[in-house]
Short mmCIF file of C-alpha atoms and ligand atoms in Angstrom, two decimals:
data_model
loop_
_atom_site.label_atom_id
_atom_site.label_comp_id
_atom_site.label_asym_id
_atom_site.label_seq_id
_atom_site.Cartn_x
_atom_site.Cartn_y
_atom_site.Cartn_z
CA UNK F 199 -11.55 -0.30 3.92
CA UNK F 200 -9.76 1.30 6.99
CA UNK F 201 -7.00 -0.66 8.56
CA UNK F 202 -7.68 -3.18 11.12
CA UNK F 203 -7.71 -1.28 14.91
CA UNK F 204 -5.64 -4.05 16.49
CA UNK F 205 -2.76 -2.61 13.87
CA UNK F 206 -0.28 -0.46 15.42
CA UNK F 207 0.09 3.23 13.61
CA UNK F 208 0.76 6.93 14.73
CA UNK F 209 1.20 8.60 18.20
CA UNK F 210 -2.62 8.63 19.03
CA UNK F 211 -3.24 4.77 18.77
CA UNK F 212 -3.28 2.96 21.86
CA UNK F 213 -3.13 -0.73 21.86
CA UNK F 214 -4.92 -2.94 24.32
CA UNK F 215 -2.99 -4.37 26.79
CA UNK F 216 0.59 -3.27 25.56
CA UNK F 217 2.58 -1.79 28.32
CA UNK F 218 2.70 2.19 27.77
CA UNK F 219 6.52 2.24 28.14
CA UNK F 220 7.11 0.53 25.04
CA UNK F 221 4.36 2.37 23.39
CA UNK F 222 6.06 5.16 23.91
CA UNK F 223 9.55 3.86 23.39
CA UNK F 224 8.34 2.98 19.96
CA UNK F 225 6.92 6.65 19.37
CA UNK F 226 10.38 8.15 20.28
CA UNK F 227 11.92 6.04 17.63
CA UNK F 228 8.81 6.61 14.87
CA UNK F 229 9.45 10.14 15.30
CA UNK F 230 13.39 10.18 14.97
CA UNK F 231 13.12 8.00 12.26
CA UNK F 232 10.65 10.44 10.69
CA UNK F 233 8.60 8.27 9.29
CA UNK F 234 5.38 10.00 10.70
CA UNK F 235 4.31 13.44 8.45
CA UNK F 236 3.93 16.47 10.02
CA UNK F 237 0.34 16.57 9.10
CA UNK F 238 0.12 13.37 11.15
CA UNK F 239 1.88 14.59 14.19
CA UNK F 240 -0.72 17.06 14.76
CA UNK F 241 -3.05 16.37 17.76
CA UNK F 242 -6.25 14.90 16.67
CA UNK F 243 -5.40 14.33 13.11
CA UNK F 244 -5.09 11.04 13.64
CA UNK F 245 -6.70 8.54 14.90
CA UNK F 246 -6.72 4.65 14.85
CA UNK F 247 -8.45 3.13 12.19
CA UNK F 248 -7.98 6.05 9.76
CA UNK F 249 -5.65 6.06 6.92
CA UNK F 250 -2.27 6.54 6.23
CA UNK F 251 -1.34 10.25 5.05
CA UNK F 252 1.43 12.31 3.71
CA UNK F 253 0.34 15.58 3.06
CA UNK F 254 3.60 18.32 3.59
CA UNK F 255 2.65 21.40 5.24
CA UNK F 256 5.22 23.80 3.03
CA UNK F 257 3.22 22.75 -0.02
CA UNK F 258 -0.33 24.47 0.34
CA UNK F 259 -2.11 26.50 -1.89
CA UNK F 260 -4.75 29.60 -1.82
CA UNK F 261 -8.36 28.67 -1.06
CA UNK F 262 -10.58 29.81 -3.51
CA UNK F 263 -7.59 29.48 -6.50
CA UNK F 264 -7.33 28.18 -10.31
CA UNK F 265 -5.58 25.52 -7.89
CA UNK F 266 -8.13 24.37 -6.25
CA UNK F 267 -10.45 23.91 -8.77
CA UNK F 268 -7.99 22.29 -10.85
CA UNK F 269 -7.73 19.99 -7.95
CA UNK F 270 -11.51 19.41 -8.03
CA UNK F 271 -11.47 18.65 -11.58
CA UNK F 272 -8.58 16.79 -11.47
CA UNK F 273 -10.71 14.58 -8.01
CA UNK F 274 -14.03 13.95 -10.21
CA UNK F 275 -11.87 12.50 -13.23
CA UNK F 276 -10.16 10.37 -10.96
CA UNK F 277 -13.11 9.05 -9.64
CA UNK F 278 -15.00 8.72 -12.88
CA UNK F 279 -12.31 6.66 -14.44
CA UNK F 280 -12.12 4.44 -11.04
CA UNK F 281 -14.42 1.57 -12.43
CA UNK F 282 -11.22 0.53 -15.21
CA UNK F 283 -10.47 -3.09 -15.35
CA UNK F 284 -6.83 -2.20 -14.43
CA UNK F 285 -7.57 -0.23 -11.17
CA UNK F 286 -5.15 2.07 -11.99
CA UNK F 287 -5.64 5.20 -13.44
CA UNK F 288 -3.15 8.92 -14.07
CA UNK F 289 -4.19 12.39 -15.44
CA UNK F 290 -3.45 16.23 -14.94
CA UNK F 291 -5.94 19.07 -14.77
CA UNK F 292 -4.95 22.81 -15.54
CA UNK F 293 -2.73 24.12 -18.08
CA UNK F 294 -0.81 26.94 -17.35
CA UNK F 295 2.46 26.97 -15.31
CA UNK F 296 1.75 26.66 -12.06
CA UNK F 297 -1.58 25.66 -11.43
CA UNK F 298 -1.08 22.17 -13.61
CA UNK F 299 -2.02 19.26 -11.18
CA UNK F 300 -0.82 15.37 -11.59
CA UNK F 301 -2.83 12.44 -9.91
CA UNK F 302 -2.99 9.25 -9.97
CA UNK F 303 -5.27 6.23 -8.05
CA UNK F 304 -4.44 2.36 -7.58
CA UNK F 305 -6.37 -0.28 -6.06
CA UNK F 306 -5.27 -3.33 -4.52
CA UNK F 307 -4.88 -5.61 -7.30
CA UNK F 308 -7.93 -8.29 -6.20
CA UNK F 309 -10.75 -5.60 -6.02
CA UNK F 310 -14.16 -5.45 -8.68
CA UNK F 311 -13.81 -2.19 -10.19
CA UNK F 312 -17.50 -1.30 -7.95
CA UNK F 313 -15.16 -2.01 -5.06
CA UNK F 314 -11.96 0.38 -6.44
CA UNK F 315 -14.31 2.85 -7.69
CA UNK F 316 -15.86 2.88 -4.27
CA UNK F 317 -12.62 3.24 -2.60
CA UNK F 318 -11.46 6.38 -4.78
CA UNK F 319 -14.65 8.05 -4.18
CA UNK F 320 -14.24 8.16 -0.52
CA UNK F 321 -10.31 8.57 -0.91
CA UNK F 322 -11.07 11.83 -3.25
CA UNK F 323 -13.80 13.47 -0.46
CA UNK F 324 -12.32 12.26 2.43
CA UNK F 325 -8.69 13.82 1.03
CA UNK F 326 -10.13 17.48 0.81
CA UNK F 327 -12.98 17.23 3.43
CA UNK F 328 -10.81 16.01 6.26
CA UNK F 329 -6.97 14.85 5.76
CA UNK F 330 -5.15 17.57 3.50
CA UNK F 331 -7.81 20.30 2.88
CA UNK F 332 -5.12 22.76 1.38
CA UNK F 333 -2.63 20.38 0.13
CA UNK F 334 -1.11 21.04 -2.95
CA UNK F 335 0.66 17.13 -2.51
CA UNK F 336 -0.92 14.60 -0.82
CA UNK F 337 -1.10 11.34 -0.67
CA UNK F 338 -3.29 9.04 0.88
CA UNK F 339 -3.47 4.88 1.52
CA UNK F 340 -6.59 3.16 2.55
CA UNK F 341 -6.52 -0.33 2.97
CA UNK F 342 -8.04 -0.81 -0.72
CA UNK F 343 -6.30 2.18 -2.41
CA UNK F 344 -3.93 5.13 -2.79
CA UNK F 345 -4.61 8.60 -4.11
CA UNK F 346 -1.50 10.40 -4.94
CA UNK F 347 -1.58 14.06 -6.36
CA UNK F 348 0.83 16.74 -7.09
CA UNK F 349 1.58 20.39 -8.88
CA UNK F 350 4.80 18.04 -10.39
CA UNK F 351 4.75 15.57 -13.06
CA UNK F 352 4.76 12.14 -11.53
CA UNK F 353 7.17 11.53 -14.50
CA UNK F 354 10.40 10.37 -12.06
CA UNK F 355 8.44 7.50 -10.60
CA UNK F 356 11.12 7.28 -7.92
CA UNK F 357 11.04 9.82 -5.46
CA UNK F 358 11.21 10.94 -1.57
CA UNK F 359 7.50 9.88 -0.79
CA UNK F 360 8.20 8.13 2.88
CA UNK F 361 7.78 4.90 3.63
CA UNK F 362 4.34 4.51 6.02
CA UNK F 363 4.06 1.44 7.76
CA UNK F 364 1.72 -0.69 10.34
CA UNK F 365 2.12 -3.54 12.46
CA UNK F 366 0.34 -5.98 14.66
CA UNK F 367 1.54 -6.23 18.54
CA UNK F 368 1.87 -9.62 18.52
CA UNK F 369 5.32 -11.53 18.08
CA UNK F 370 5.79 -14.95 16.73
CA UNK F 371 8.88 -17.17 16.55
CA UNK F 372 11.92 -17.49 14.16
CA UNK F 373 10.07 -19.79 11.85
CA UNK F 374 7.03 -17.61 11.43
CA UNK F 375 9.93 -14.83 9.98
CA UNK F 376 11.85 -17.60 8.37
CA UNK F 377 8.38 -18.84 6.33
CA UNK F 378 7.56 -14.98 5.78
CA UNK F 379 10.61 -14.45 4.10
CA UNK F 380 10.65 -17.52 1.66
CA UNK F 381 7.10 -16.69 1.17
CA UNK F 382 7.76 -12.89 0.22
CA UNK F 383 10.72 -14.00 -2.46
CA UNK F 384 7.79 -16.10 -3.73
CA UNK F 385 4.98 -13.30 -4.07
CA UNK F 386 7.18 -10.98 -4.85
CA UNK F 387 8.56 -13.28 -8.24
CA UNK F 388 4.86 -13.48 -9.02
CA UNK F 389 4.16 -10.19 -9.31
CA UNK F 390 7.55 -9.23 -11.59
CA UNK F 391 6.50 -12.55 -13.80
CA UNK F 392 2.97 -10.72 -14.29
CA UNK F 393 2.66 -10.45 -17.97
CA UNK F 394 3.18 -7.23 -19.71
CA UNK F 395 0.28 -5.06 -18.89
CA UNK F 396 -1.19 -6.93 -16.14
CA UNK F 397 -1.31 -5.48 -12.82
CA UNK F 398 2.09 -5.95 -10.54
CA UNK F 399 0.06 -7.28 -8.11
CA UNK F 400 0.39 -10.88 -6.55
CA UNK F 401 -0.47 -13.07 -3.51
CA UNK F 402 0.59 -16.23 -1.55
CA UNK F 403 -0.45 -18.09 0.78
CA UNK F 404 1.56 -20.46 3.34
CA UNK F 405 0.75 -23.22 5.82
CA UNK F 406 2.32 -21.99 8.79
CA UNK F 407 1.15 -24.35 11.27
CA UNK F 408 -2.04 -27.12 11.19
CA UNK F 409 -4.11 -24.14 11.94
CA UNK F 410 -2.72 -21.17 10.97
CA UNK F 411 -2.14 -20.06 7.20
CA UNK F 412 0.15 -16.52 6.06
CA UNK F 413 -1.01 -14.08 3.82
CA UNK F 414 1.11 -11.92 1.75
CA UNK F 415 0.48 -9.24 -0.70
CA UNK F 416 2.72 -7.01 -2.86
CA UNK F 417 1.94 -4.82 -5.46
CA UNK F 418 3.70 -1.90 -7.91
CA UNK F 419 1.83 0.76 -9.56
CA UNK F 420 1.65 -0.77 -13.10
CA UNK F 421 3.67 1.77 -14.51
CA UNK F 422 6.83 0.95 -12.79
CA UNK F 423 9.13 -0.97 -14.93
CA UNK F 424 9.60 -4.68 -13.65
CA UNK F 425 13.40 -4.01 -12.71
CA UNK F 426 11.88 -0.79 -10.38
CA UNK F 427 9.29 -3.00 -8.91
CA UNK F 428 11.88 -5.15 -7.75
CA UNK F 429 13.91 -2.73 -6.56
CA UNK F 430 10.84 -1.30 -4.81
CA UNK F 431 9.56 -4.34 -3.27
CA UNK F 432 12.92 -5.65 -2.18
CA UNK F 433 13.57 -2.16 -0.27
CA UNK F 434 10.06 -2.84 1.65
CA UNK F 435 10.99 -6.17 2.21
CA UNK F 436 14.46 -5.18 3.44
CA UNK F 437 12.67 -2.78 5.59
CA UNK F 438 10.09 -5.05 7.30
CA UNK F 439 13.06 -6.64 9.95
CA UNK F 440 13.50 -2.22 11.03
CA UNK F 441 9.77 -1.66 11.43
CA UNK F 442 8.17 -4.71 12.09
CA UNK F 443 10.39 -7.94 12.91
CA UNK F 444 8.77 -10.70 13.66
CA UNK F 445 5.47 -8.98 14.14
CA UNK F 446 2.43 -11.74 13.25
CA UNK F 447 1.17 -9.00 10.51
CA UNK F 448 2.26 -5.92 8.75
CA UNK F 449 1.91 -3.61 6.04
CA UNK F 450 4.52 -1.06 4.47
CA UNK F 451 3.93 1.32 1.40
CA UNK F 452 5.11 4.21 -0.46
CA UNK F 453 3.24 5.62 -3.51
CA UNK F 454 5.14 2.93 -5.73
CA UNK F 455 4.53 -0.45 -3.80
CA UNK F 456 3.56 -2.24 -1.08
CA UNK F 457 3.60 -5.11 0.73
CA UNK F 458 1.46 -6.45 3.24
CA UNK F 459 1.15 -9.95 5.57
CA UNK F 460 -1.17 -11.48 7.84
CA UNK F 461 -2.37 -14.83 9.27
CA UNK F 462 -6.13 -13.87 8.07
CA UNK F 463 -7.22 -13.34 4.61
CA UNK F 464 -7.11 -9.93 3.68
CA UNK F 465 -7.69 -10.12 -0.11
CA UNK F 466 -9.22 -11.83 -2.30
CA UNK F 467 -8.11 -15.28 -2.51
CA UNK F 468 -7.03 -16.21 -5.69
CA UNK F 469 -6.97 -19.28 -8.03
CA UNK F 470 -3.65 -20.63 -7.87
CA UNK F 471 -1.92 -20.68 -11.42
CA UNK F 472 0.82 -23.10 -10.46
CA UNK F 473 -2.04 -25.92 -9.70
CA UNK F 474 -4.08 -25.59 -12.63
CA UNK F 475 -1.72 -27.27 -15.11
CA UNK F 476 -1.76 -30.45 -12.68
CA UNK F 477 -5.42 -30.85 -13.69
CA UNK F 478 -4.16 -30.28 -17.57
CA UNK F 479 -2.93 -32.91 -19.75
CA UNK F 480 0.52 -32.43 -20.23
CA UNK F 481 1.71 -30.94 -23.50
CA UNK F 482 2.75 -33.58 -26.00
CA UNK F 483 6.44 -33.95 -26.31
CA UNK F 484 6.91 -33.07 -22.14
CA UNK F 485 5.84 -36.65 -21.58
CA UNK F 486 8.52 -37.90 -20.46
CA UNK F 487 8.73 -41.16 -21.38
CA UNK F 488 9.57 -44.52 -19.94
CA UNK F 489 12.83 -46.07 -20.66
CA UNK F 490 13.74 -49.06 -22.23
C1 NAG R 754 4.81 23.19 -6.53
O1 NAG R 754 4.54 24.08 -5.29
C2 NAG R 754 5.61 24.20 -4.99
C3 NAG R 754 5.34 25.09 -3.07
O2 NAG R 754 4.36 25.68 -3.15
C4 NAG R 754 6.69 24.99 -5.55
O3 NAG R 754 8.01 25.69 -4.59
C5 NAG R 754 7.21 24.47 -6.47
O4 NAG R 754 7.52 25.74 -7.12
C6 NAG R 754 5.87 24.16 -7.38
N1 NAG R 754 6.18 23.11 -8.19
C7 NAG R 754 5.31 23.43 -9.64
C8 NAG R 754 6.54 22.38 -11.07
O5 NAG R 754 5.09 24.15 -10.14
C1 NAG R 755 0.03 7.92 -17.22
O1 NAG R 755 -0.70 7.29 -17.98
C2 NAG R 755 -0.15 7.61 -19.33
C3 NAG R 755 -1.04 6.21 -20.45
O2 NAG R 755 -1.86 7.38 -20.31
C4 NAG R 755 1.17 6.66 -19.55
O3 NAG R 755 1.86 6.85 -20.40
C5 NAG R 755 2.12 7.15 -18.44
O4 NAG R 755 2.94 6.47 -18.13
C6 NAG R 755 1.45 7.49 -16.72
N1 NAG R 755 2.06 7.96 -15.61
C7 NAG R 755 2.27 7.47 -14.49
C8 NAG R 755 3.60 8.64 -13.57
O5 NAG R 755 1.36 6.77 -14.49
C1 NAG R 756 9.22 3.92 -2.53
O1 NAG R 756 10.39 3.62 -1.97
C2 NAG R 756 11.23 2.76 -2.83
C3 NAG R 756 11.99 1.83 -1.28
O2 NAG R 756 12.45 2.69 -0.42
C4 NAG R 756 11.68 3.48 -3.43
O3 NAG R 756 13.19 3.05 -4.31
C5 NAG R 756 10.96 4.24 -4.13
O4 NAG R 756 12.08 5.36 -4.73
C6 NAG R 756 9.81 5.12 -3.14
N1 NAG R 756 9.08 5.38 -3.93
C7 NAG R 756 8.45 6.97 -3.88
C8 NAG R 756 7.29 7.24 -5.13
O5 NAG R 756 8.71 7.28 -3.00
C1 NAG R 757 14.82 -13.87 -0.87
O1 NAG R 757 15.46 -13.64 -2.14
C2 NAG R 757 16.78 -12.44 -1.91
C3 NAG R 757 17.42 -12.20 -3.59
O2 NAG R 757 16.98 -12.83 -4.38
C4 NAG R 757 17.66 -13.58 -1.24
O3 NAG R 757 19.45 -12.76 -1.15
C5 NAG R 757 17.07 -13.99 -0.02
O4 NAG R 757 18.02 -15.27 0.35
C6 NAG R 757 15.65 -14.84 -0.26
N1 NAG R 757 15.62 -15.49 0.94
C7 NAG R 757 14.73 -16.62 1.30
C8 NAG R 757 14.08 -16.44 2.85
O5 NAG R 757 14.93 -17.45 0.53
C1 NAG R 758 -2.15 -26.55 3.42
O1 NAG R 758 -2.28 -27.45 4.02
C2 NAG R 758 -3.52 -28.00 3.52
C3 NAG R 758 -3.88 -29.38 4.07
O2 NAG R 758 -3.82 -29.22 4.86
C4 NAG R 758 -3.15 -28.32 1.76
O3 NAG R 758 -4.60 -28.58 1.21
C5 NAG R 758 -2.46 -26.87 1.08
O4 NAG R 758 -2.73 -27.07 -0.15
C6 NAG R 758 -1.61 -26.34 2.12
N1 NAG R 758 -1.64 -24.61 1.46
C7 NAG R 758 -0.31 -24.17 1.20
C8 NAG R 758 -0.42 -23.20 0.73
O5 NAG R 758 0.83 -24.84 0.99
#
């Protein structure tokens, strides 16, 4: 459920064997670019293996208020709808102006409904108990699901939730980065070509060496138009060389889309649809006819 400890994210993180000067250099860069929220920057709030968090301090609610009880309603509604096949659900709680809350969750596309529900149950519990107890606006990302709520409607699906990212400390040769580029292009195309109503999700593997395989995963929230999903994933892909150039594994995401790659399988391997037709007889009319 949590990110592997060997991935790097957050100021409190230390990497075994990595010289400390480069860690601090990286942290300076991270702070400058402001990719880490205020909440994560507070000491003690962010530890390795913890989920990614967006919890802006300027939007808080008063405890024991209508907003708080609406939030509880929202979270329990999300949890009880988390066993859906789609792995996605959005809802609202509260009617009166100023206390309405909009919320959604998205599970990683390969999860079973049972695992999805487990992740959402953890997220709804931990967000208010541990991570963002009085936040009106919050996003929390685990390995297997994302939970988001706000006092503002998500009708404009494009907003400025910052990109979160994390990467493995190990560098790989250029050839790996090239393979990553071509593979991710295919993975993105697959996600965009998913039938309407299906998850906007795809995975793809590629052989790097005889012994090493590259595993890639991309996903958009299903309500995004394919064109917006494409924009979102392309921007994240373009961001990878900025945050995580040449790294052996990385994840980058915001509340609309996510990209992750590793050299170990971190998702349930999918049946490759492009290989299945090879086993089926050719459709009549498409059979190449021998000339003469
Ligand atoms: C959401 O809450 C913030 C901070 O309390 C407030 O400034 C903003 O107007 C609220 N938005 C809506 C749509 O109620
Ligand atoms: C929320 O769900 C409704 C259908 O129940 C859908 O029409 C709408 O686009 C969704 N909105 C978001 C932001 O997911
Ligand atoms: C997510 O990031 C993409 C790429 O930067 C951006 O187009 C999109 O608006 C962002 N979405 C949210 C909800 O922040
Ligand atoms: C990936 O696709 C983009 C946009 O279609 C293209 O510009 C780029 O050259 C492709 N990259 C690779 C490595 O194929
Ligand atoms: C990787 O190589 C193995 C055999 O060496 C092959 O069976 C498999 O199809 C290849 N996988 C991909 C994704 O090309």
